[in-house]
Amino acid sequence: LGSGKTTLLNRLLAAPGMSDTLVVINEYGDASLDHLLVTHSAEQPVVELPGGCVCCSLRGDLAQTLRDAHWRFARAGRRQFERIVIETTGLADPAPILRTLTQDARIAARYRLRCTLTVVDALHAAGTLATQDEAVRQIAAADHLLISKSDLTDADALGTLRTRLERINPFAPQTDLQATSDGAALMALLDAPPPRPARFLPVMTDAPHAIRADSFAFDRPIAAGQLDAWLAGWPDIAGPGLLRMKALFDVEGHTRPMALHGVQHTLHPPTPLADWPDASRGSTVVFITRGIDAEALREYVARLGLD
């Protein structure tokens, strides 16, 4: 809460490439204000979901908004937008939201999740992480961490925060919003192809929250049937303690890499990327977990049959 999400959103919406964007804003409480602070235009309509957290009581409203958007915001039978940005309350647990986006067939047929961003308030992050479990989950689930208010803290405190963020989620790039001033630069950052997860990252732990990060790398391709069988075993490892899973697979018979994402019980369908993020191929699987036995995790990864 108060990390600067609305300010960031306005900077993004000012970029020419962000025209034709539908913005969905969720606020906590009955008195709504954020939607009034976001730039409106005919090309950038704003939908407000007030009265609670989009991940719980209003999750149904979010699903209905997404189902209806293609006709509700249409002109002459044509959809008005090319992308949707969902700004949640700072109290939101990302897992139920991601589950809504992937497990509702009518939504999954029309939308593809591009990325999950978390804005981190450099001035207040230490206290927030100590008291708000939702903040830890938001950082663990992020594809990219955007640090705000770095100008209000000193270099030592900022360095400590960056180290802490890396321990919670070592796979998410960190960007200082103070050093990225305009919306076009931010949009270019968001449109960049996802980097390959670190293939030989040592085990990382964040002691205060008992969070663990593991990375597994394999050089030979995996058979499509073997990957399907491994995905079918997802319920064996999924649960509240699986804060994030990201993977890039080299699948036999495919020239493009296959990306995979999971959060808690939610597993996103495999998605082919346009190209490999670097010259090397091979498969990489990374996990951010809390309370999941390390041996159980290794046994689950061993089912890939790539050792």
PDB file of C-alpha atoms in Angstrom:
ATOM      1  CA  LEU A   1       0.000   0.000   0.000  1.00  0.00           C
ATOM      2  CA  GLY A   2       1.357   3.429  -0.971  1.00  0.00           C
ATOM      3  CA  SER A   3       4.347   1.989  -2.818  1.00  0.00           C
ATOM      4  CA  GLY A   4       3.726   4.051  -5.946  1.00  0.00           C
ATOM      5  CA  LYS A   5       1.729   1.652  -8.147  1.00  0.00           C
ATOM      6  CA  THR A   6      -0.685   4.331  -9.370  1.00  0.00           C
ATOM      7  CA  THR A   7       2.184   6.711 -10.159  1.00  0.00           C
ATOM      8  CA  LEU A   8       3.906   3.943 -12.122  1.00  0.00           C
ATOM      9  CA  LEU A   9       0.684   3.145 -13.951  1.00  0.00           C
ATOM     10  CA  ASN A  10       0.273   6.750 -15.062  1.00  0.00           C
ATOM     11  CA  ARG A  11       3.853   6.800 -16.331  1.00  0.00           C
ATOM     12  CA  LEU A  12       3.240   3.630 -18.306  1.00  0.00           C
ATOM     13  CA  LEU A  13      -0.026   4.883 -19.767  1.00  0.00           C
ATOM     14  CA  ALA A  14       1.728   8.029 -20.997  1.00  0.00           C
ATOM     15  CA  ALA A  15       3.841   5.920 -23.369  1.00  0.00           C
ATOM     16  CA  PRO A  16       2.564   5.913 -26.979  1.00  0.00           C
ATOM     17  CA  GLY A  17       2.769   2.137 -27.128  1.00  0.00           C
ATOM     18  CA  MET A  18       0.335   1.814 -24.231  1.00  0.00           C
ATOM     19  CA  SER A  19      -2.650   3.204 -26.113  1.00  0.00           C
ATOM     20  CA  ASP A  20      -5.529   0.740 -26.514  1.00  0.00           C
ATOM     21  CA  THR A  21      -5.040  -0.410 -22.914  1.00  0.00           C
ATOM     22  CA  LEU A  22      -7.852  -1.396 -20.565  1.00  0.00           C
ATOM     23  CA  VAL A  23      -7.010  -0.712 -16.918  1.00  0.00           C
ATOM     24  CA  VAL A  24      -8.666  -2.682 -14.102  1.00  0.00           C
ATOM     25  CA  ILE A  25      -8.120  -1.153 -10.659  1.00  0.00           C
ATOM     26  CA  ASN A  26      -8.926  -2.846  -7.359  1.00  0.00           C
ATOM     27  CA  GLU A  27      -9.087  -0.824  -4.145  1.00  0.00           C
ATOM     28  CA  TYR A  28      -9.447  -1.947  -0.557  1.00  0.00           C
ATOM     29  CA  GLY A  29     -12.433  -0.490   1.267  1.00  0.00           C
ATOM     30  CA  ASP A  30     -15.679   1.141   0.202  1.00  0.00           C
ATOM     31  CA  ALA A  31     -14.323   4.633  -0.517  1.00  0.00           C
ATOM     32  CA  SER A  32     -12.651   4.456  -3.934  1.00  0.00           C
ATOM     33  CA  LEU A  33     -10.085   6.978  -5.097  1.00  0.00           C
ATOM     34  CA  ASP A  34      -7.301   5.346  -7.135  1.00  0.00           C
ATOM     35  CA  HIS A  35      -9.400   5.076 -10.296  1.00  0.00           C
ATOM     36  CA  LEU A  36      -9.822   8.881 -10.203  1.00  0.00           C
ATOM     37  CA  LEU A  37      -6.042   9.321 -10.120  1.00  0.00           C
ATOM     38  CA  VAL A  38      -5.335   7.255 -13.231  1.00  0.00           C
ATOM     39  CA  THR A  39      -5.251   8.912 -16.634  1.00  0.00           C
ATOM     40  CA  HIS A  40      -8.492   8.287 -18.570  1.00  0.00           C
ATOM     41  CA  SER A  41      -9.046   8.481 -22.311  1.00  0.00           C
ATOM     42  CA  ALA A  42     -11.233   6.884 -24.952  1.00  0.00           C
ATOM     43  CA  GLU A  43      -8.341   4.569 -25.800  1.00  0.00           C
ATOM     44  CA  GLN A  44      -7.561   3.784 -22.154  1.00  0.00           C
ATOM     45  CA  PRO A  45     -10.806   3.022 -20.322  1.00  0.00           C
ATOM     46  CA  VAL A  46     -10.600   2.332 -16.598  1.00  0.00           C
ATOM     47  CA  VAL A  47     -12.678  -0.238 -14.705  1.00  0.00           C
ATOM     48  CA  GLU A  48     -12.920   0.073 -10.924  1.00  0.00           C
ATOM     49  CA  LEU A  49     -13.413  -2.885  -8.562  1.00  0.00           C
ATOM     50  CA  PRO A  50     -13.986  -1.231  -5.145  1.00  0.00           C
ATOM     51  CA  GLY A  51     -14.978  -2.595  -1.764  1.00  0.00           C
ATOM     52  CA  GLY A  52     -12.446  -5.324  -1.088  1.00  0.00           C
ATOM     53  CA  CYS A  53      -9.456  -7.291  -2.295  1.00  0.00           C
ATOM     54  CA  VAL A  54      -9.618  -8.623  -5.846  1.00  0.00           C
ATOM     55  CA  CYS A  55      -8.033 -11.883  -4.703  1.00  0.00           C
ATOM     56  CA  CYS A  56     -10.881 -12.780  -2.356  1.00  0.00           C
ATOM     57  CA  SER A  57     -14.376 -11.277  -2.231  1.00  0.00           C
ATOM     58  CA  LEU A  58     -14.047  -9.544  -5.599  1.00  0.00           C
ATOM     59  CA  ARG A  59     -12.322 -12.342  -7.462  1.00  0.00           C
ATOM     60  CA  GLY A  60     -15.647 -13.134  -9.112  1.00  0.00           C
ATOM     61  CA  ASP A  61     -16.017  -9.502 -10.193  1.00  0.00           C
ATOM     62  CA  LEU A  62     -12.587  -9.617 -11.816  1.00  0.00           C
ATOM     63  CA  ALA A  63     -13.482 -12.776 -13.721  1.00  0.00           C
ATOM     64  CA  GLN A  64     -16.777 -11.289 -14.890  1.00  0.00           C
ATOM     65  CA  THR A  65     -15.063  -8.055 -15.937  1.00  0.00           C
ATOM     66  CA  LEU A  66     -12.575  -9.982 -18.070  1.00  0.00           C
ATOM     67  CA  ARG A  67     -15.293 -12.158 -19.608  1.00  0.00           C
ATOM     68  CA  ASP A  68     -17.391  -9.114 -20.531  1.00  0.00           C
ATOM     69  CA  ALA A  69     -14.612  -6.735 -21.583  1.00  0.00           C
ATOM     70  CA  HIS A  70     -14.385  -7.831 -25.222  1.00  0.00           C
ATOM     71  CA  TRP A  71     -17.964  -6.672 -25.910  1.00  0.00           C
ATOM     72  CA  ARG A  72     -18.402  -4.075 -23.167  1.00  0.00           C
ATOM     73  CA  PHE A  73     -15.500  -2.018 -24.521  1.00  0.00           C
ATOM     74  CA  ALA A  74     -16.155  -2.414 -28.242  1.00  0.00           C
ATOM     75  CA  ARG A  75     -16.876  -0.053 -31.092  1.00  0.00           C
ATOM     76  CA  ALA A  76     -18.629  -1.192 -34.260  1.00  0.00           C
ATOM     77  CA  GLY A  77     -18.073  -4.765 -33.177  1.00  0.00           C
ATOM     78  CA  ARG A  78     -14.322  -4.320 -32.672  1.00  0.00           C
ATOM     79  CA  ARG A  79     -12.576  -4.709 -29.338  1.00  0.00           C
ATOM     80  CA  GLN A  80     -11.232  -1.387 -28.085  1.00  0.00           C
ATOM     81  CA  PHE A  81      -8.106  -2.658 -26.336  1.00  0.00           C
ATOM     82  CA  GLU A  82      -5.064  -4.805 -27.074  1.00  0.00           C
ATOM     83  CA  ARG A  83      -3.936  -5.376 -23.491  1.00  0.00           C
ATOM     84  CA  ILE A  84      -5.276  -5.284 -19.944  1.00  0.00           C
ATOM     85  CA  VAL A  85      -3.373  -3.970 -16.936  1.00  0.00           C
ATOM     86  CA  ILE A  86      -4.702  -5.088 -13.542  1.00  0.00           C
ATOM     87  CA  GLU A  87      -3.612  -2.951 -10.594  1.00  0.00           C
ATOM     88  CA  THR A  88      -4.432  -4.778  -7.372  1.00  0.00           C
ATOM     89  CA  THR A  89      -4.537  -3.485  -3.837  1.00  0.00           C
ATOM     90  CA  GLY A  90      -1.256  -3.816  -1.976  1.00  0.00           C
ATOM     91  CA  LEU A  91      -2.957  -6.395   0.263  1.00  0.00           C
ATOM     92  CA  ALA A  92      -3.575  -8.860  -2.583  1.00  0.00           C
ATOM     93  CA  ASP A  93      -2.260 -12.423  -2.615  1.00  0.00           C
ATOM     94  CA  PRO A  94      -1.302 -12.956  -6.283  1.00  0.00           C
ATOM     95  CA  ALA A  95      -1.989 -16.701  -6.365  1.00  0.00           C
ATOM     96  CA  PRO A  96      -5.833 -16.602  -6.488  1.00  0.00           C
ATOM     97  CA  ILE A  97      -5.699 -13.887  -9.146  1.00  0.00           C
ATOM     98  CA  LEU A  98      -3.362 -15.940 -11.318  1.00  0.00           C
ATOM     99  CA  ARG A  99      -5.613 -18.944 -10.768  1.00  0.00           C
ATOM    100  CA  THR A 100      -8.572 -16.943 -12.088  1.00  0.00           C
ATOM    101  CA  LEU A 101      -6.617 -16.040 -15.222  1.00  0.00           C
ATOM    102  CA  THR A 102      -5.665 -19.626 -16.012  1.00  0.00           C
ATOM    103  CA  GLN A 103      -8.471 -21.857 -14.746  1.00  0.00           C
ATOM    104  CA  ASP A 104     -11.479 -19.991 -16.131  1.00  0.00           C
ATOM    105  CA  ALA A 105     -11.783 -21.430 -19.656  1.00  0.00           C
ATOM    106  CA  ARG A 106     -13.599 -18.383 -21.034  1.00  0.00           C
ATOM    107  CA  ILE A 107     -10.817 -16.103 -19.791  1.00  0.00           C
ATOM    108  CA  ALA A 108      -7.938 -18.363 -20.842  1.00  0.00           C
ATOM    109  CA  ALA A 109      -9.370 -18.534 -24.369  1.00  0.00           C
ATOM    110  CA  ARG A 110      -9.089 -14.749 -24.811  1.00  0.00           C
ATOM    111  CA  TYR A 111      -6.143 -13.645 -22.680  1.00  0.00           C
ATOM    112  CA  ARG A 112      -2.513 -14.602 -22.137  1.00  0.00           C
ATOM    113  CA  LEU A 113      -0.660 -13.540 -19.002  1.00  0.00           C
ATOM    114  CA  ARG A 114       2.284 -11.368 -20.033  1.00  0.00           C
ATOM    115  CA  CYS A 115       3.992 -10.764 -16.689  1.00  0.00           C
ATOM    116  CA  THR A 116       3.541 -10.057 -12.998  1.00  0.00           C
ATOM    117  CA  LEU A 117       5.127  -6.885 -11.616  1.00  0.00           C
ATOM    118  CA  THR A 118       5.656  -5.995  -7.964  1.00  0.00           C
ATOM    119  CA  VAL A 119       6.446  -2.436  -6.840  1.00  0.00           C
ATOM    120  CA  VAL A 120       8.673  -2.378  -3.743  1.00  0.00           C
ATOM    121  CA  ASP A 121       8.710   0.733  -1.541  1.00  0.00           C
ATOM    122  CA  ALA A 122      12.392   1.179  -0.638  1.00  0.00           C
ATOM    123  CA  LEU A 123      11.547   3.430   2.309  1.00  0.00           C
ATOM    124  CA  HIS A 124       9.119   1.075   4.055  1.00  0.00           C
ATOM    125  CA  ALA A 125       9.938  -2.370   2.644  1.00  0.00           C
ATOM    126  CA  ALA A 126      11.797  -3.665   5.700  1.00  0.00           C
ATOM    127  CA  GLY A 127       8.864  -3.046   8.028  1.00  0.00           C
ATOM    128  CA  THR A 128       6.319  -4.295   5.505  1.00  0.00           C
ATOM    129  CA  LEU A 129       8.171  -7.554   4.926  1.00  0.00           C
ATOM    130  CA  ALA A 130       8.381  -8.099   8.675  1.00  0.00           C
ATOM    131  CA  THR A 131       4.630  -7.716   9.230  1.00  0.00           C
ATOM    132  CA  GLN A 132       2.799  -8.442   5.960  1.00  0.00           C
ATOM    133  CA  ASP A 133       3.004 -11.973   4.599  1.00  0.00           C
ATOM    134  CA  GLU A 134       1.222 -10.792   1.443  1.00  0.00           C
ATOM    135  CA  ALA A 135       4.264  -8.649   0.612  1.00  0.00           C
ATOM    136  CA  VAL A 136       6.512 -11.701   0.685  1.00  0.00           C
ATOM    137  CA  ARG A 137       4.137 -13.585  -1.621  1.00  0.00           C
ATOM    138  CA  GLN A 138       3.976 -10.651  -4.028  1.00  0.00           C
ATOM    139  CA  ILE A 139       7.765 -10.520  -4.273  1.00  0.00           C
ATOM    140  CA  ALA A 140       8.068 -14.279  -4.696  1.00  0.00           C
ATOM    141  CA  ALA A 141       5.460 -14.314  -7.486  1.00  0.00           C
ATOM    142  CA  ALA A 142       6.972 -11.414  -9.449  1.00  0.00           C
ATOM    143  CA  ASP A 143       8.557 -11.660 -12.873  1.00  0.00           C
ATOM    144  CA  HIS A 144      10.085  -8.223 -12.296  1.00  0.00           C
ATOM    145  CA  LEU A 145      10.659  -6.158  -9.147  1.00  0.00           C
ATOM    146  CA  LEU A 146      10.330  -2.376  -9.501  1.00  0.00           C
ATOM    147  CA  ILE A 147      11.897  -0.413  -6.625  1.00  0.00           C
ATOM    148  CA  SER A 148      10.273   2.929  -5.804  1.00  0.00           C
ATOM    149  CA  LYS A 149      11.353   5.780  -3.479  1.00  0.00           C
ATOM    150  CA  SER A 150      15.030   4.850  -3.636  1.00  0.00           C
ATOM    151  CA  ASP A 151      15.791   8.576  -3.439  1.00  0.00           C
ATOM    152  CA  LEU A 152      14.310   8.646   0.072  1.00  0.00           C
ATOM    153  CA  THR A 153      16.728   6.114   1.538  1.00  0.00           C
ATOM    154  CA  ASP A 154      20.511   5.823   1.736  1.00  0.00           C
ATOM    155  CA  ALA A 155      22.771   3.606  -0.347  1.00  0.00           C
ATOM    156  CA  ASP A 156      23.441   1.111   2.463  1.00  0.00           C
ATOM    157  CA  ALA A 157      19.743   0.585   3.179  1.00  0.00           C
ATOM    158  CA  LEU A 158      19.026   0.224  -0.534  1.00  0.00           C
ATOM    159  CA  GLY A 159      21.794  -2.346  -0.903  1.00  0.00           C
ATOM    160  CA  THR A 160      20.428  -4.311   2.053  1.00  0.00           C
ATOM    161  CA  LEU A 161      16.962  -4.256   0.496  1.00  0.00           C
ATOM    162  CA  ARG A 162      18.250  -5.478  -2.862  1.00  0.00           C
ATOM    163  CA  THR A 163      20.016  -8.367  -1.140  1.00  0.00           C
ATOM    164  CA  ARG A 164      16.848  -9.225   0.771  1.00  0.00           C
ATOM    165  CA  LEU A 165      14.762  -9.173  -2.415  1.00  0.00           C
ATOM    166  CA  GLU A 166      17.285 -11.413  -4.137  1.00  0.00           C
ATOM    167  CA  ARG A 167      17.052 -13.914  -1.304  1.00  0.00           C
ATOM    168  CA  ILE A 168      13.267 -14.059  -1.609  1.00  0.00           C
ATOM    169  CA  ASN A 169      13.210 -14.098  -5.421  1.00  0.00           C
ATOM    170  CA  PRO A 170      16.643 -14.430  -7.042  1.00  0.00           C
ATOM    171  CA  PHE A 171      15.074 -14.959 -10.478  1.00  0.00           C
ATOM    172  CA  ALA A 172      13.312 -11.583 -10.813  1.00  0.00           C
ATOM    173  CA  PRO A 173      15.323  -8.667 -12.260  1.00  0.00           C
ATOM    174  CA  GLN A 174      15.280  -5.520 -10.110  1.00  0.00           C
ATOM    175  CA  THR A 175      14.774  -2.056 -11.606  1.00  0.00           C
ATOM    176  CA  ASP A 176      15.094   1.270  -9.780  1.00  0.00           C
ATOM    177  CA  LEU A 177      12.132   3.395 -10.885  1.00  0.00           C
ATOM    178  CA  GLN A 178      14.041   6.574 -10.036  1.00  0.00           C
ATOM    179  CA  ALA A 179      16.540   5.695 -12.764  1.00  0.00           C
ATOM    180  CA  THR A 180      13.830   4.848 -15.329  1.00  0.00           C
ATOM    181  CA  SER A 181      11.968   8.082 -15.734  1.00  0.00           C
ATOM    182  CA  ASP A 182       9.623   7.817 -18.708  1.00  0.00           C
ATOM    183  CA  GLY A 183       6.866   5.421 -19.681  1.00  0.00           C
ATOM    184  CA  ALA A 184       8.459   4.463 -23.000  1.00  0.00           C
ATOM    185  CA  ALA A 185      11.596   3.220 -21.227  1.00  0.00           C
ATOM    186  CA  LEU A 186       9.471   1.260 -18.774  1.00  0.00           C
ATOM    187  CA  MET A 187       7.442  -0.263 -21.573  1.00  0.00           C
ATOM    188  CA  ALA A 188      10.621  -1.289 -23.412  1.00  0.00           C
ATOM    189  CA  LEU A 189      11.762  -2.918 -20.202  1.00  0.00           C
ATOM    190  CA  LEU A 190       8.496  -4.837 -19.856  1.00  0.00           C
ATOM    191  CA  ASP A 191       8.475  -5.887 -23.521  1.00  0.00           C
ATOM    192  CA  ALA A 192      11.994  -7.303 -23.342  1.00  0.00           C
ATOM    193  CA  PRO A 193      12.132 -11.099 -23.753  1.00  0.00           C
ATOM    194  CA  PRO A 194      12.266 -12.929 -20.421  1.00  0.00           C
ATOM    195  CA  PRO A 195      15.814 -13.797 -19.366  1.00  0.00           C
ATOM    196  CA  ARG A 196      16.797 -17.398 -18.913  1.00  0.00           C
ATOM    197  CA  PRO A 197      16.589 -18.377 -15.229  1.00  0.00           C
ATOM    198  CA  ALA A 198      20.060 -18.708 -13.752  1.00  0.00           C
ATOM    199  CA  ARG A 199      21.143 -22.245 -14.590  1.00  0.00           C
ATOM    200  CA  PHE A 200      23.627 -22.807 -11.793  1.00  0.00           C
ATOM    201  CA  LEU A 201      22.366 -20.530  -9.060  1.00  0.00           C
ATOM    202  CA  PRO A 202      23.310 -21.732  -5.567  1.00  0.00           C
ATOM    203  CA  VAL A 203      20.512 -22.468  -3.131  1.00  0.00           C
ATOM    204  CA  MET A 204      19.255 -19.183  -1.663  1.00  0.00           C
ATOM    205  CA  THR A 205      17.420 -18.864   1.656  1.00  0.00           C
ATOM    206  CA  ASP A 206      15.645 -16.003   3.405  1.00  0.00           C
ATOM    207  CA  ALA A 207      15.811 -16.949   7.083  1.00  0.00           C
ATOM    208  CA  PRO A 208      13.078 -14.681   8.537  1.00  0.00           C
ATOM    209  CA  HIS A 209      10.456 -16.226   6.243  1.00  0.00           C
ATOM    210  CA  ALA A 210      12.028 -19.674   5.730  1.00  0.00           C
ATOM    211  CA  ILE A 211      11.949 -19.127   1.966  1.00  0.00           C
ATOM    212  CA  ARG A 212      14.186 -21.262  -0.224  1.00  0.00           C
ATOM    213  CA  ALA A 213      15.157 -20.848  -3.892  1.00  0.00           C
ATOM    214  CA  ASP A 214      16.409 -23.830  -5.919  1.00  0.00           C
ATOM    215  CA  SER A 215      17.583 -24.060  -9.526  1.00  0.00           C
ATOM    216  CA  PHE A 216      17.929 -27.210 -11.655  1.00  0.00           C
ATOM    217  CA  ALA A 217      19.556 -27.332 -15.111  1.00  0.00           C
ATOM    218  CA  PHE A 218      19.659 -30.068 -17.768  1.00  0.00           C
ATOM    219  CA  ASP A 219      21.567 -30.098 -21.044  1.00  0.00           C
ATOM    220  CA  ARG A 220      19.687 -32.713 -23.057  1.00  0.00           C
ATOM    221  CA  PRO A 221      16.197 -32.206 -24.511  1.00  0.00           C
ATOM    222  CA  ILE A 222      13.107 -33.675 -22.898  1.00  0.00           C
ATOM    223  CA  ALA A 223      10.550 -35.778 -24.767  1.00  0.00           C
ATOM    224  CA  ALA A 224       7.130 -34.138 -25.055  1.00  0.00           C
ATOM    225  CA  GLY A 225       5.428 -37.151 -23.467  1.00  0.00           C
ATOM    226  CA  GLN A 226       7.812 -37.086 -20.518  1.00  0.00           C
ATOM    227  CA  LEU A 227       7.100 -33.395 -19.965  1.00  0.00           C
ATOM    228  CA  ASP A 228       3.340 -34.047 -20.078  1.00  0.00           C
ATOM    229  CA  ALA A 229       3.714 -36.810 -17.482  1.00  0.00           C
ATOM    230  CA  TRP A 230       5.754 -34.501 -15.251  1.00  0.00           C
ATOM    231  CA  LEU A 231       3.118 -31.781 -15.490  1.00  0.00           C
ATOM    232  CA  ALA A 232       0.427 -34.309 -14.578  1.00  0.00           C
ATOM    233  CA  GLY A 233       2.251 -34.806 -11.271  1.00  0.00           C
ATOM    234  CA  TRP A 234       1.989 -31.106 -10.387  1.00  0.00           C
ATOM    235  CA  PRO A 235      -0.577 -31.738  -7.585  1.00  0.00           C
ATOM    236  CA  ASP A 236       2.060 -33.817  -5.759  1.00  0.00           C
ATOM    237  CA  ILE A 237       4.203 -30.741  -5.130  1.00  0.00           C
ATOM    238  CA  ALA A 238       1.718 -27.857  -5.477  1.00  0.00           C
ATOM    239  CA  GLY A 239       0.297 -26.014  -2.489  1.00  0.00           C
ATOM    240  CA  PRO A 240       0.566 -22.807  -0.453  1.00  0.00           C
ATOM    241  CA  GLY A 241       4.284 -23.405   0.114  1.00  0.00           C
ATOM    242  CA  LEU A 242       5.088 -23.305  -3.605  1.00  0.00           C
ATOM    243  CA  LEU A 243       5.448 -19.549  -3.976  1.00  0.00           C
ATOM    244  CA  ARG A 244       6.756 -19.664  -7.542  1.00  0.00           C
ATOM    245  CA  MET A 245       7.956 -22.066 -10.214  1.00  0.00           C
ATOM    246  CA  LYS A 246       9.490 -20.948 -13.508  1.00  0.00           C
ATOM    247  CA  ALA A 247      10.897 -23.209 -16.183  1.00  0.00           C
ATOM    248  CA  LEU A 248      12.319 -23.109 -19.676  1.00  0.00           C
ATOM    249  CA  PHE A 249      12.303 -26.451 -21.506  1.00  0.00           C
ATOM    250  CA  ASP A 250      14.163 -27.694 -24.550  1.00  0.00           C
ATOM    251  CA  VAL A 251      11.567 -30.113 -25.950  1.00  0.00           C
ATOM    252  CA  GLU A 252      12.479 -32.745 -28.541  1.00  0.00           C
ATOM    253  CA  GLY A 253      11.196 -31.837 -31.985  1.00  0.00           C
ATOM    254  CA  HIS A 254      10.727 -28.148 -31.122  1.00  0.00           C
ATOM    255  CA  THR A 255      13.087 -25.390 -32.225  1.00  0.00           C
ATOM    256  CA  ARG A 256      11.634 -22.815 -29.815  1.00  0.00           C
ATOM    257  CA  PRO A 257      11.835 -22.980 -26.006  1.00  0.00           C
ATOM    258  CA  MET A 258       8.762 -23.827 -23.961  1.00  0.00           C
ATOM    259  CA  ALA A 259       8.108 -21.545 -20.964  1.00  0.00           C
ATOM    260  CA  LEU A 260       6.208 -22.711 -17.906  1.00  0.00           C
ATOM    261  CA  HIS A 261       4.984 -20.861 -14.806  1.00  0.00           C
ATOM    262  CA  GLY A 262       3.327 -22.020 -11.598  1.00  0.00           C
ATOM    263  CA  VAL A 263       2.180 -20.392  -8.344  1.00  0.00           C
ATOM    264  CA  GLN A 264       0.872 -22.457  -5.409  1.00  0.00           C
ATOM    265  CA  HIS A 265      -1.863 -24.690  -6.905  1.00  0.00           C
ATOM    266  CA  THR A 266      -1.942 -22.870 -10.250  1.00  0.00           C
ATOM    267  CA  LEU A 267       0.001 -24.167 -13.249  1.00  0.00           C
ATOM    268  CA  HIS A 268      -0.041 -22.057 -16.407  1.00  0.00           C
ATOM    269  CA  PRO A 269      -0.184 -23.960 -19.712  1.00  0.00           C
ATOM    270  CA  PRO A 270       3.212 -24.286 -21.436  1.00  0.00           C
ATOM    271  CA  THR A 271       3.833 -21.396 -23.836  1.00  0.00           C
ATOM    272  CA  PRO A 272       6.321 -21.413 -26.733  1.00  0.00           C
ATOM    273  CA  LEU A 273       8.597 -18.366 -26.792  1.00  0.00           C
ATOM    274  CA  ALA A 274       9.629 -16.620 -29.993  1.00  0.00           C
ATOM    275  CA  ASP A 275      13.273 -17.609 -29.532  1.00  0.00           C
ATOM    276  CA  TRP A 276      15.858 -18.683 -26.992  1.00  0.00           C
ATOM    277  CA  PRO A 277      16.903 -15.813 -24.684  1.00  0.00           C
ATOM    278  CA  ASP A 278      20.596 -16.586 -25.244  1.00  0.00           C
ATOM    279  CA  ALA A 279      22.860 -18.743 -27.386  1.00  0.00           C
ATOM    280  CA  SER A 280      22.761 -21.758 -25.089  1.00  0.00           C
ATOM    281  CA  ARG A 281      19.893 -24.227 -25.027  1.00  0.00           C
ATOM    282  CA  GLY A 282      18.974 -26.741 -22.366  1.00  0.00           C
ATOM    283  CA  SER A 283      16.229 -26.875 -19.749  1.00  0.00           C
ATOM    284  CA  THR A 284      16.111 -24.917 -16.500  1.00  0.00           C
ATOM    285  CA  VAL A 285      13.602 -25.276 -13.649  1.00  0.00           C
ATOM    286  CA  VAL A 286      13.568 -22.916 -10.665  1.00  0.00           C
ATOM    287  CA  PHE A 287      11.464 -22.990  -7.501  1.00  0.00           C
ATOM    288  CA  ILE A 288      10.772 -20.510  -4.709  1.00  0.00           C
ATOM    289  CA  THR A 289       9.283 -22.432  -1.798  1.00  0.00           C
ATOM    290  CA  ARG A 290       8.460 -22.201   1.878  1.00  0.00           C
ATOM    291  CA  GLY A 291       8.102 -25.314   4.007  1.00  0.00           C
ATOM    292  CA  ILE A 292       8.479 -27.821   1.151  1.00  0.00           C
ATOM    293  CA  ASP A 293      11.027 -30.524   1.934  1.00  0.00           C
ATOM    294  CA  ALA A 294      14.119 -30.113  -0.243  1.00  0.00           C
ATOM    295  CA  GLU A 295      14.347 -33.850  -0.873  1.00  0.00           C
ATOM    296  CA  ALA A 296      10.706 -33.987  -2.003  1.00  0.00           C
ATOM    297  CA  LEU A 297      11.452 -31.174  -4.429  1.00  0.00           C
ATOM    298  CA  ARG A 298      14.496 -32.979  -5.831  1.00  0.00           C
ATOM    299  CA  GLU A 299      12.478 -36.185  -6.229  1.00  0.00           C
ATOM    300  CA  TYR A 300       9.787 -34.308  -8.137  1.00  0.00           C
ATOM    301  CA  VAL A 301      12.351 -32.747 -10.485  1.00  0.00           C
ATOM    302  CA  ALA A 302      14.002 -36.161 -10.948  1.00  0.00           C
ATOM    303  CA  ARG A 303      10.769 -37.375 -12.582  1.00  0.00           C
ATOM    304  CA  LEU A 304      11.808 -35.369 -15.636  1.00  0.00           C
ATOM    305  CA  GLY A 305      14.269 -38.185 -16.265  1.00  0.00           C
ATOM    306  CA  LEU A 306      17.025 -35.832 -17.387  1.00  0.00           C
ATOM    307  CA  ASP A 307      19.694 -36.625 -14.789  1.00  0.00           C
TER     308      ASP A 307
END
